[in-house]
JSON list of C-alpha atoms in Angstrom, two decimals:
[
{"chain": "L", "resi": 17, "resn": "UNK", "atom": "CA", "xyz": [-0.42, -26.19, -12.14]},
{"chain": "L", "resi": 18, "resn": "UNK", "atom": "CA", "xyz": [2.28, -24.02, -10.56]},
{"chain": "L", "resi": 19, "resn": "UNK", "atom": "CA", "xyz": [1.23, -20.76, -8.90]},
{"chain": "L", "resi": 20, "resn": "UNK", "atom": "CA", "xyz": [3.49, -18.31, -10.67]},
{"chain": "L", "resi": 21, "resn": "UNK", "atom": "CA", "xyz": [2.69, -15.14, -8.69]},
{"chain": "L", "resi": 22, "resn": "UNK", "atom": "CA", "xyz": [4.57, -15.91, -5.42]},
{"chain": "L", "resi": 23, "resn": "UNK", "atom": "CA", "xyz": [7.67, -16.63, -7.53]},
{"chain": "L", "resi": 24, "resn": "UNK", "atom": "CA", "xyz": [7.18, -13.38, -9.44]},
{"chain": "L", "resi": 25, "resn": "UNK", "atom": "CA", "xyz": [6.77, -11.35, -6.25]},
{"chain": "L", "resi": 26, "resn": "UNK", "atom": "CA", "xyz": [9.91, -12.96, -4.78]},
{"chain": "L", "resi": 27, "resn": "UNK", "atom": "CA", "xyz": [11.87, -12.01, -7.93]},
{"chain": "L", "resi": 28, "resn": "UNK", "atom": "CA", "xyz": [10.59, -8.42, -7.72]},
{"chain": "L", "resi": 29, "resn": "UNK", "atom": "CA", "xyz": [11.55, -8.15, -4.05]},
{"chain": "L", "resi": 30, "resn": "UNK", "atom": "CA", "xyz": [15.04, -9.56, -4.65]},
{"chain": "L", "resi": 31, "resn": "UNK", "atom": "CA", "xyz": [15.63, -7.08, -7.49]},
{"chain": "L", "resi": 32, "resn": "UNK", "atom": "CA", "xyz": [13.87, -3.96, -6.16]},
{"chain": "L", "resi": 33, "resn": "UNK", "atom": "CA", "xyz": [13.68, -4.37, -2.37]},
{"chain": "L", "resi": 34, "resn": "UNK", "atom": "CA", "xyz": [10.59, -4.21, -0.21]},
{"chain": "L", "resi": 35, "resn": "UNK", "atom": "CA", "xyz": [7.47, -2.53, -1.61]},
{"chain": "L", "resi": 36, "resn": "UNK", "atom": "CA", "xyz": [6.13, 0.32, 0.52]},
{"chain": "L", "resi": 37, "resn": "UNK", "atom": "CA", "xyz": [2.60, 0.19, -0.93]},
{"chain": "L", "resi": 38, "resn": "UNK", "atom": "CA", "xyz": [0.39, -2.07, -3.02]},
{"chain": "L", "resi": 39, "resn": "UNK", "atom": "CA", "xyz": [-3.01, -1.69, -4.61]},
{"chain": "L", "resi": 40, "resn": "UNK", "atom": "CA", "xyz": [-5.31, -4.29, -6.14]},
{"chain": "L", "resi": 41, "resn": "UNK", "atom": "CA", "xyz": [-7.70, -3.83, -9.04]},
{"chain": "L", "resi": 42, "resn": "UNK", "atom": "CA", "xyz": [-10.15, -6.42, -10.32]},
{"chain": "L", "resi": 43, "resn": "UNK", "atom": "CA", "xyz": [-11.86, -6.01, -13.67]},
{"chain": "L", "resi": 44, "resn": "UNK", "atom": "CA", "xyz": [-14.97, -7.91, -14.64]},
{"chain": "L", "resi": 45, "resn": "UNK", "atom": "CA", "xyz": [-14.04, -11.34, -15.99]},
{"chain": "L", "resi": 46, "resn": "UNK", "atom": "CA", "xyz": [-10.32, -11.07, -15.19]},
{"chain": "L", "resi": 47, "resn": "UNK", "atom": "CA", "xyz": [-7.93, -12.17, -12.49]},
{"chain": "L", "resi": 48, "resn": "UNK", "atom": "CA", "xyz": [-6.95, -9.65, -9.83]},
{"chain": "L", "resi": 49, "resn": "UNK", "atom": "CA", "xyz": [-4.06, -7.36, -10.77]},
{"chain": "L", "resi": 50, "resn": "UNK", "atom": "CA", "xyz": [-1.90, -5.81, -8.08]},
{"chain": "L", "resi": 51, "resn": "UNK", "atom": "CA", "xyz": [0.51, -2.93, -8.49]},
{"chain": "L", "resi": 52, "resn": "UNK", "atom": "CA", "xyz": [3.45, -2.75, -6.08]},
{"chain": "L", "resi": 53, "resn": "UNK", "atom": "CA", "xyz": [5.32, 0.47, -5.34]},
{"chain": "L", "resi": 54, "resn": "UNK", "atom": "CA", "xyz": [9.07, 0.27, -4.69]},
{"chain": "L", "resi": 55, "resn": "UNK", "atom": "CA", "xyz": [11.01, 3.33, -3.49]},
{"chain": "L", "resi": 56, "resn": "UNK", "atom": "CA", "xyz": [14.57, 3.51, -4.83]},
{"chain": "L", "resi": 57, "resn": "UNK", "atom": "CA", "xyz": [17.44, 5.76, -3.83]},
{"chain": "L", "resi": 58, "resn": "UNK", "atom": "CA", "xyz": [20.52, 5.73, -6.01]},
{"chain": "L", "resi": 59, "resn": "UNK", "atom": "CA", "xyz": [23.06, 7.73, -7.95]},
{"chain": "L", "resi": 60, "resn": "UNK", "atom": "CA", "xyz": [20.30, 9.17, -10.11]},
{"chain": "L", "resi": 61, "resn": "UNK", "atom": "CA", "xyz": [18.28, 10.54, -7.19]},
{"chain": "L", "resi": 62, "resn": "UNK", "atom": "CA", "xyz": [15.06, 9.31, -5.67]},
{"chain": "L", "resi": 63, "resn": "UNK", "atom": "CA", "xyz": [13.03, 7.09, -7.96]},
{"chain": "L", "resi": 64, "resn": "UNK", "atom": "CA", "xyz": [9.82, 5.22, -7.48]},
{"chain": "L", "resi": 65, "resn": "UNK", "atom": "CA", "xyz": [9.16, 2.01, -9.37]},
{"chain": "L", "resi": 66, "resn": "UNK", "atom": "CA", "xyz": [5.76, 0.47, -9.99]},
{"chain": "L", "resi": 67, "resn": "UNK", "atom": "CA", "xyz": [5.49, -3.21, -10.86]},
{"chain": "L", "resi": 68, "resn": "UNK", "atom": "CA", "xyz": [2.37, -5.13, -11.82]},
{"chain": "L", "resi": 69, "resn": "UNK", "atom": "CA", "xyz": [1.67, -8.49, -10.21]},
{"chain": "L", "resi": 70, "resn": "UNK", "atom": "CA", "xyz": [-0.96, -10.73, -11.76]},
{"chain": "L", "resi": 71, "resn": "UNK", "atom": "CA", "xyz": [-0.48, -10.31, -15.50]},
{"chain": "L", "resi": 72, "resn": "UNK", "atom": "CA", "xyz": [1.85, -13.34, -15.59]},
{"chain": "L", "resi": 73, "resn": "UNK", "atom": "CA", "xyz": [-0.64, -15.68, -13.85]},
{"chain": "L", "resi": 74, "resn": "UNK", "atom": "CA", "xyz": [-1.88, -16.70, -17.31]},
{"chain": "L", "resi": 75, "resn": "UNK", "atom": "CA", "xyz": [0.13, -16.94, -20.53]},
{"chain": "L", "resi": 76, "resn": "UNK", "atom": "CA", "xyz": [-0.72, -14.37, -23.18]},
{"chain": "L", "resi": 77, "resn": "UNK", "atom": "CA", "xyz": [-2.66, -16.00, -25.98]},
{"chain": "L", "resi": 78, "resn": "UNK", "atom": "CA", "xyz": [-2.51, -15.35, -29.71]},
{"chain": "L", "resi": 79, "resn": "UNK", "atom": "CA", "xyz": [-5.67, -13.33, -30.39]},
{"chain": "L", "resi": 80, "resn": "UNK", "atom": "CA", "xyz": [-6.25, -15.36, -33.59]},
{"chain": "L", "resi": 81, "resn": "UNK", "atom": "CA", "xyz": [-6.17, -18.72, -31.75]},
{"chain": "L", "resi": 82, "resn": "UNK", "atom": "CA", "xyz": [-9.50, -20.51, -31.37]},
{"chain": "L", "resi": 83, "resn": "UNK", "atom": "CA", "xyz": [-8.61, -21.78, -27.89]},
{"chain": "L", "resi": 84, "resn": "UNK", "atom": "CA", "xyz": [-6.14, -20.20, -25.49]},
{"chain": "L", "resi": 85, "resn": "UNK", "atom": "CA", "xyz": [-3.43, -22.63, -24.37]},
{"chain": "L", "resi": 86, "resn": "UNK", "atom": "CA", "xyz": [-3.45, -22.67, -20.54]},
{"chain": "L", "resi": 87, "resn": "UNK", "atom": "CA", "xyz": [0.26, -23.51, -20.39]},
{"chain": "L", "resi": 88, "resn": "UNK", "atom": "CA", "xyz": [2.17, -22.25, -23.43]},
{"chain": "L", "resi": 89, "resn": "UNK", "atom": "CA", "xyz": [2.58, -18.62, -24.32]},
{"chain": "L", "resi": 90, "resn": "UNK", "atom": "CA", "xyz": [4.61, -15.62, -23.21]},
{"chain": "L", "resi": 91, "resn": "UNK", "atom": "CA", "xyz": [4.22, -14.31, -19.66]},
{"chain": "L", "resi": 92, "resn": "UNK", "atom": "CA", "xyz": [5.10, -10.81, -18.49]},
{"chain": "L", "resi": 93, "resn": "UNK", "atom": "CA", "xyz": [4.75, -8.15, -15.83]},
{"chain": "L", "resi": 94, "resn": "UNK", "atom": "CA", "xyz": [5.10, -4.39, -16.38]},
{"chain": "L", "resi": 95, "resn": "UNK", "atom": "CA", "xyz": [7.56, -1.96, -14.74]},
{"chain": "L", "resi": 96, "resn": "UNK", "atom": "CA", "xyz": [7.39, 1.83, -14.64]},
{"chain": "L", "resi": 97, "resn": "UNK", "atom": "CA", "xyz": [10.24, 3.93, -13.15]},
{"chain": "L", "resi": 98, "resn": "UNK", "atom": "CA", "xyz": [9.78, 7.66, -12.51]},
{"chain": "L", "resi": 99, "resn": "UNK", "atom": "CA", "xyz": [11.35, 10.37, -10.35]},
{"chain": "L", "resi": 100, "resn": "UNK", "atom": "CA", "xyz": [9.68, 10.61, -6.96]},
{"chain": "L", "resi": 101, "resn": "UNK", "atom": "CA", "xyz": [8.03, 13.76, -5.65]},
{"chain": "L", "resi": 102, "resn": "UNK", "atom": "CA", "xyz": [7.68, 15.58, -8.98]},
{"chain": "L", "resi": 103, "resn": "UNK", "atom": "CA", "xyz": [4.11, 14.57, -9.87]},
{"chain": "L", "resi": 104, "resn": "UNK", "atom": "CA", "xyz": [1.25, 12.52, -8.42]},
{"chain": "L", "resi": 105, "resn": "UNK", "atom": "CA", "xyz": [2.53, 9.35, -10.08]},
{"chain": "L", "resi": 106, "resn": "UNK", "atom": "CA", "xyz": [0.82, 7.09, -7.52]},
{"chain": "L", "resi": 107, "resn": "UNK", "atom": "CA", "xyz": [-2.36, 7.77, -9.51]},
{"chain": "L", "resi": 108, "resn": "UNK", "atom": "CA", "xyz": [-0.77, 5.67, -12.30]},
{"chain": "L", "resi": 109, "resn": "UNK", "atom": "CA", "xyz": [-1.70, 2.51, -10.38]},
{"chain": "L", "resi": 110, "resn": "UNK", "atom": "CA", "xyz": [-5.08, 2.07, -12.05]},
{"chain": "L", "resi": 111, "resn": "UNK", "atom": "CA", "xyz": [-3.84, 2.76, -15.62]},
{"chain": "L", "resi": 112, "resn": "UNK", "atom": "CA", "xyz": [-1.00, 0.27, -15.03]},
{"chain": "L", "resi": 113, "resn": "UNK", "atom": "CA", "xyz": [-3.49, -2.34, -13.82]},
{"chain": "L", "resi": 114, "resn": "UNK", "atom": "CA", "xyz": [-5.62, -1.70, -16.92]},
{"chain": "L", "resi": 115, "resn": "UNK", "atom": "CA", "xyz": [-2.57, -2.27, -19.15]},
{"chain": "L", "resi": 116, "resn": "UNK", "atom": "CA", "xyz": [-1.67, -5.44, -17.24]},
{"chain": "L", "resi": 117, "resn": "UNK", "atom": "CA", "xyz": [-5.23, -6.75, -17.69]},
{"chain": "L", "resi": 118, "resn": "UNK", "atom": "CA", "xyz": [-5.25, -6.04, -21.45]},
{"chain": "L", "resi": 119, "resn": "UNK", "atom": "CA", "xyz": [-4.01, -9.53, -22.47]},
{"chain": "L", "resi": 120, "resn": "UNK", "atom": "CA", "xyz": [-6.99, -11.09, -20.66]},
{"chain": "L", "resi": 121, "resn": "UNK", "atom": "CA", "xyz": [-9.52, -8.43, -21.63]},
{"chain": "L", "resi": 122, "resn": "UNK", "atom": "CA", "xyz": [-8.49, -7.72, -25.23]},
{"chain": "L", "resi": 123, "resn": "UNK", "atom": "CA", "xyz": [-6.51, -10.83, -26.11]},
{"chain": "L", "resi": 124, "resn": "UNK", "atom": "CA", "xyz": [-3.35, -8.90, -26.98]},
{"chain": "L", "resi": 125, "resn": "UNK", "atom": "CA", "xyz": [0.23, -10.06, -26.58]},
{"chain": "L", "resi": 126, "resn": "UNK", "atom": "CA", "xyz": [2.34, -7.37, -24.92]},
{"chain": "L", "resi": 127, "resn": "UNK", "atom": "CA", "xyz": [5.89, -7.47, -26.31]},
{"chain": "L", "resi": 128, "resn": "UNK", "atom": "CA", "xyz": [8.88, -5.12, -26.64]},
{"chain": "L", "resi": 129, "resn": "UNK", "atom": "CA", "xyz": [8.32, -2.44, -29.27]},
{"chain": "L", "resi": 130, "resn": "UNK", "atom": "CA", "xyz": [4.56, -2.33, -28.72]},
{"chain": "L", "resi": 131, "resn": "UNK", "atom": "CA", "xyz": [2.63, 0.81, -27.84]},
{"chain": "L", "resi": 132, "resn": "UNK", "atom": "CA", "xyz": [-0.01, 0.62, -25.14]},
{"chain": "L", "resi": 133, "resn": "UNK", "atom": "CA", "xyz": [-2.59, 3.40, -24.99]},
{"chain": "L", "resi": 134, "resn": "UNK", "atom": "CA", "xyz": [-3.82, 4.44, -21.57]},
{"chain": "L", "resi": 135, "resn": "UNK", "atom": "CA", "xyz": [-6.88, 6.30, -22.90]},
{"chain": "L", "resi": 136, "resn": "UNK", "atom": "CA", "xyz": [-6.03, 9.45, -20.90]},
{"chain": "L", "resi": 137, "resn": "UNK", "atom": "CA", "xyz": [-3.19, 10.92, -18.86]},
{"chain": "L", "resi": 138, "resn": "UNK", "atom": "CA", "xyz": [-1.01, 8.29, -17.17]},
{"chain": "L", "resi": 139, "resn": "UNK", "atom": "CA", "xyz": [-1.56, 10.24, -13.92]},
{"chain": "L", "resi": 140, "resn": "UNK", "atom": "CA", "xyz": [-3.31, 13.60, -13.27]},
{"chain": "L", "resi": 141, "resn": "UNK", "atom": "CA", "xyz": [-1.71, 16.32, -15.37]},
{"chain": "L", "resi": 142, "resn": "UNK", "atom": "CA", "xyz": [0.70, 13.89, -17.07]},
{"chain": "L", "resi": 143, "resn": "UNK", "atom": "CA", "xyz": [1.79, 14.79, -20.61]},
{"chain": "L", "resi": 144, "resn": "UNK", "atom": "CA", "xyz": [1.77, 11.05, -21.42]},
{"chain": "L", "resi": 145, "resn": "UNK", "atom": "CA", "xyz": [-1.22, 9.07, -22.71]},
{"chain": "L", "resi": 146, "resn": "UNK", "atom": "CA", "xyz": [0.59, 5.93, -23.83]},
{"chain": "L", "resi": 147, "resn": "UNK", "atom": "CA", "xyz": [3.72, 3.92, -23.15]},
{"chain": "L", "resi": 148, "resn": "UNK", "atom": "CA", "xyz": [6.35, 2.17, -25.24]},
{"chain": "L", "resi": 149, "resn": "UNK", "atom": "CA", "xyz": [7.20, -1.36, -24.11]},
{"chain": "L", "resi": 150, "resn": "UNK", "atom": "CA", "xyz": [10.99, -1.66, -23.81]},
{"chain": "L", "resi": 151, "resn": "UNK", "atom": "CA", "xyz": [13.30, -4.68, -23.81]},
{"chain": "L", "resi": 152, "resn": "UNK", "atom": "CA", "xyz": [13.35, -6.74, -20.61]},
{"chain": "L", "resi": 153, "resn": "UNK", "atom": "CA", "xyz": [16.32, -7.97, -18.60]},
{"chain": "L", "resi": 154, "resn": "UNK", "atom": "CA", "xyz": [17.86, -4.73, -17.38]},
{"chain": "L", "resi": 155, "resn": "UNK", "atom": "CA", "xyz": [16.24, -4.00, -14.05]},
{"chain": "L", "resi": 156, "resn": "UNK", "atom": "CA", "xyz": [14.67, -7.36, -13.21]},
{"chain": "L", "resi": 157, "resn": "UNK", "atom": "CA", "xyz": [15.97, -10.56, -14.80]},
{"chain": "L", "resi": 158, "resn": "UNK", "atom": "CA", "xyz": [13.59, -12.98, -16.50]},
{"chain": "L", "resi": 159, "resn": "UNK", "atom": "CA", "xyz": [12.08, -15.55, -14.15]},
{"chain": "L", "resi": 160, "resn": "UNK", "atom": "CA", "xyz": [12.62, -19.04, -15.55]},
{"chain": "L", "resi": 161, "resn": "UNK", "atom": "CA", "xyz": [9.76, -21.48, -14.95]},
{"chain": "L", "resi": 162, "resn": "UNK", "atom": "CA", "xyz": [9.67, -25.25, -15.29]},
{"chain": "L", "resi": 163, "resn": "UNK", "atom": "CA", "xyz": [9.07, -26.45, -18.85]},
{"chain": "L", "resi": 164, "resn": "UNK", "atom": "CA", "xyz": [6.80, -26.23, -20.77]},
{"chain": "L", "resi": 165, "resn": "UNK", "atom": "CA", "xyz": [6.04, -22.84, -19.16]},
{"chain": "L", "resi": 166, "resn": "UNK", "atom": "CA", "xyz": [7.75, -19.86, -20.77]},
{"chain": "L", "resi": 167, "resn": "UNK", "atom": "CA", "xyz": [9.76, -17.49, -18.53]},
{"chain": "L", "resi": 168, "resn": "UNK", "atom": "CA", "xyz": [8.16, -14.40, -17.01]},
{"chain": "L", "resi": 169, "resn": "UNK", "atom": "CA", "xyz": [9.67, -11.28, -18.55]},
{"chain": "L", "resi": 170, "resn": "UNK", "atom": "CA", "xyz": [9.63, -7.94, -16.74]},
{"chain": "L", "resi": 171, "resn": "UNK", "atom": "CA", "xyz": [8.90, -5.30, -19.37]},
{"chain": "L", "resi": 172, "resn": "UNK", "atom": "CA", "xyz": [9.87, -1.66, -18.70]},
{"chain": "L", "resi": 173, "resn": "UNK", "atom": "CA", "xyz": [7.34, 0.95, -19.80]},
{"chain": "L", "resi": 174, "resn": "UNK", "atom": "CA", "xyz": [8.56, 4.25, -21.29]},
{"chain": "L", "resi": 175, "resn": "UNK", "atom": "CA", "xyz": [5.92, 7.03, -21.15]},
{"chain": "L", "resi": 176, "resn": "UNK", "atom": "CA", "xyz": [5.17, 8.68, -24.51]},
{"chain": "L", "resi": 177, "resn": "UNK", "atom": "CA", "xyz": [3.53, 12.00, -25.32]},
{"chain": "L", "resi": 178, "resn": "UNK", "atom": "CA", "xyz": [0.84, 11.94, -28.04]},
{"chain": "L", "resi": 179, "resn": "UNK", "atom": "CA", "xyz": [3.35, 13.43, -30.53]},
{"chain": "L", "resi": 180, "resn": "UNK", "atom": "CA", "xyz": [5.93, 10.77, -29.68]},
{"chain": "L", "resi": 181, "resn": "UNK", "atom": "CA", "xyz": [3.31, 8.03, -30.02]},
{"chain": "L", "resi": 182, "resn": "UNK", "atom": "CA", "xyz": [2.35, 9.37, -33.47]},
{"chain": "L", "resi": 183, "resn": "UNK", "atom": "CA", "xyz": [6.04, 9.50, -34.48]},
{"chain": "L", "resi": 184, "resn": "UNK", "atom": "CA", "xyz": [6.49, 5.91, -33.28]},
{"chain": "L", "resi": 185, "resn": "UNK", "atom": "CA", "xyz": [3.47, 4.73, -35.34]},
{"chain": "L", "resi": 186, "resn": "UNK", "atom": "CA", "xyz": [5.03, 6.18, -38.49]},
{"chain": "L", "resi": 187, "resn": "UNK", "atom": "CA", "xyz": [8.76, 5.55, -37.93]},
{"chain": "L", "resi": 188, "resn": "UNK", "atom": "CA", "xyz": [8.84, 2.64, -35.47]},
{"chain": "L", "resi": 189, "resn": "UNK", "atom": "CA", "xyz": [10.02, 2.13, -31.91]},
{"chain": "L", "resi": 190, "resn": "UNK", "atom": "CA", "xyz": [13.71, 2.08, -32.83]},
{"chain": "L", "resi": 191, "resn": "UNK", "atom": "CA", "xyz": [13.57, 5.53, -34.44]},
{"chain": "L", "resi": 192, "resn": "UNK", "atom": "CA", "xyz": [11.83, 7.01, -31.40]},
{"chain": "L", "resi": 193, "resn": "UNK", "atom": "CA", "xyz": [14.33, 5.46, -28.99]},
{"chain": "L", "resi": 194, "resn": "UNK", "atom": "CA", "xyz": [17.22, 6.81, -31.09]},
{"chain": "L", "resi": 195, "resn": "UNK", "atom": "CA", "xyz": [15.61, 10.27, -30.98]},
{"chain": "L", "resi": 196, "resn": "UNK", "atom": "CA", "xyz": [15.36, 10.04, -27.18]},
{"chain": "L", "resi": 197, "resn": "UNK", "atom": "CA", "xyz": [18.99, 8.92, -26.96]},
{"chain": "L", "resi": 198, "resn": "UNK", "atom": "CA", "xyz": [20.42, 11.65, -29.20]},
{"chain": "L", "resi": 199, "resn": "UNK", "atom": "CA", "xyz": [18.46, 14.32, -27.28]},
{"chain": "L", "resi": 200, "resn": "UNK", "atom": "CA", "xyz": [19.60, 12.98, -23.90]},
{"chain": "L", "resi": 201, "resn": "UNK", "atom": "CA", "xyz": [15.97, 12.58, -22.83]},
{"chain": "L", "resi": 202, "resn": "UNK", "atom": "CA", "xyz": [15.37, 11.73, -19.16]},
{"chain": "L", "resi": 203, "resn": "UNK", "atom": "CA", "xyz": [12.62, 9.15, -19.61]},
{"chain": "L", "resi": 204, "resn": "UNK", "atom": "CA", "xyz": [12.10, 8.98, -15.83]},
{"chain": "L", "resi": 205, "resn": "UNK", "atom": "CA", "xyz": [11.15, 12.67, -15.60]},
{"chain": "L", "resi": 206, "resn": "UNK", "atom": "CA", "xyz": [7.38, 12.69, -15.02]},
{"chain": "L", "resi": 207, "resn": "UNK", "atom": "CA", "xyz": [7.07, 16.26, -16.27]},
{"chain": "L", "resi": 208, "resn": "UNK", "atom": "CA", "xyz": [9.36, 16.13, -19.30]},
{"chain": "L", "resi": 209, "resn": "UNK", "atom": "CA", "xyz": [8.31, 17.66, -22.61]},
{"chain": "L", "resi": 210, "resn": "UNK", "atom": "CA", "xyz": [8.01, 15.85, -25.90]},
{"chain": "L", "resi": 211, "resn": "UNK", "atom": "CA", "xyz": [11.34, 15.25, -27.63]},
{"chain": "L", "resi": 212, "resn": "UNK", "atom": "CA", "xyz": [11.87, 17.36, -30.81]},
{"chain": "L", "resi": 213, "resn": "UNK", "atom": "CA", "xyz": [10.61, 15.21, -33.68]},
{"chain": "L", "resi": 214, "resn": "UNK", "atom": "CA", "xyz": [11.39, 17.36, -36.71]}
]
């Protein structure tokens, strides 16, 4: 059985650079989940990116399956990009680890278009209590694995306010993303307000 995690970490480093911090969280009955912090300086100002490491160690299993297949099934890690220095976003490490453990704990398959509820603010004082899972392939390319293993996909997380999450439940992910786009919403702003939904 191939150890996927060193390959995943190498892909993250090649795409995002060297992490400047990492934290590990272990939940009862699950594999260890790490969250790596990558500083980024670019045209859009200082960003910080958080990437989970550990979610892809096991494939995500269909919650209706009687037995989880140890080989087949989608694999993923989560990515969150926010502006640095605006809020205490480093406190998002534990919520991110909780989300990354959810396939093992709750038997869910995390896929683009899904909403993941954090159960509280994403970090202290954050206006966001859930995230929208976006399409992979932009920031970090999929990591191909030897067959029959499915590739590891790196799924960006877009923080949602409670109002935005309610809008998404009714109208769908596409409608919310279009609303963000037409309003010119800066989804990396950790203190942004909810987009107008009327």
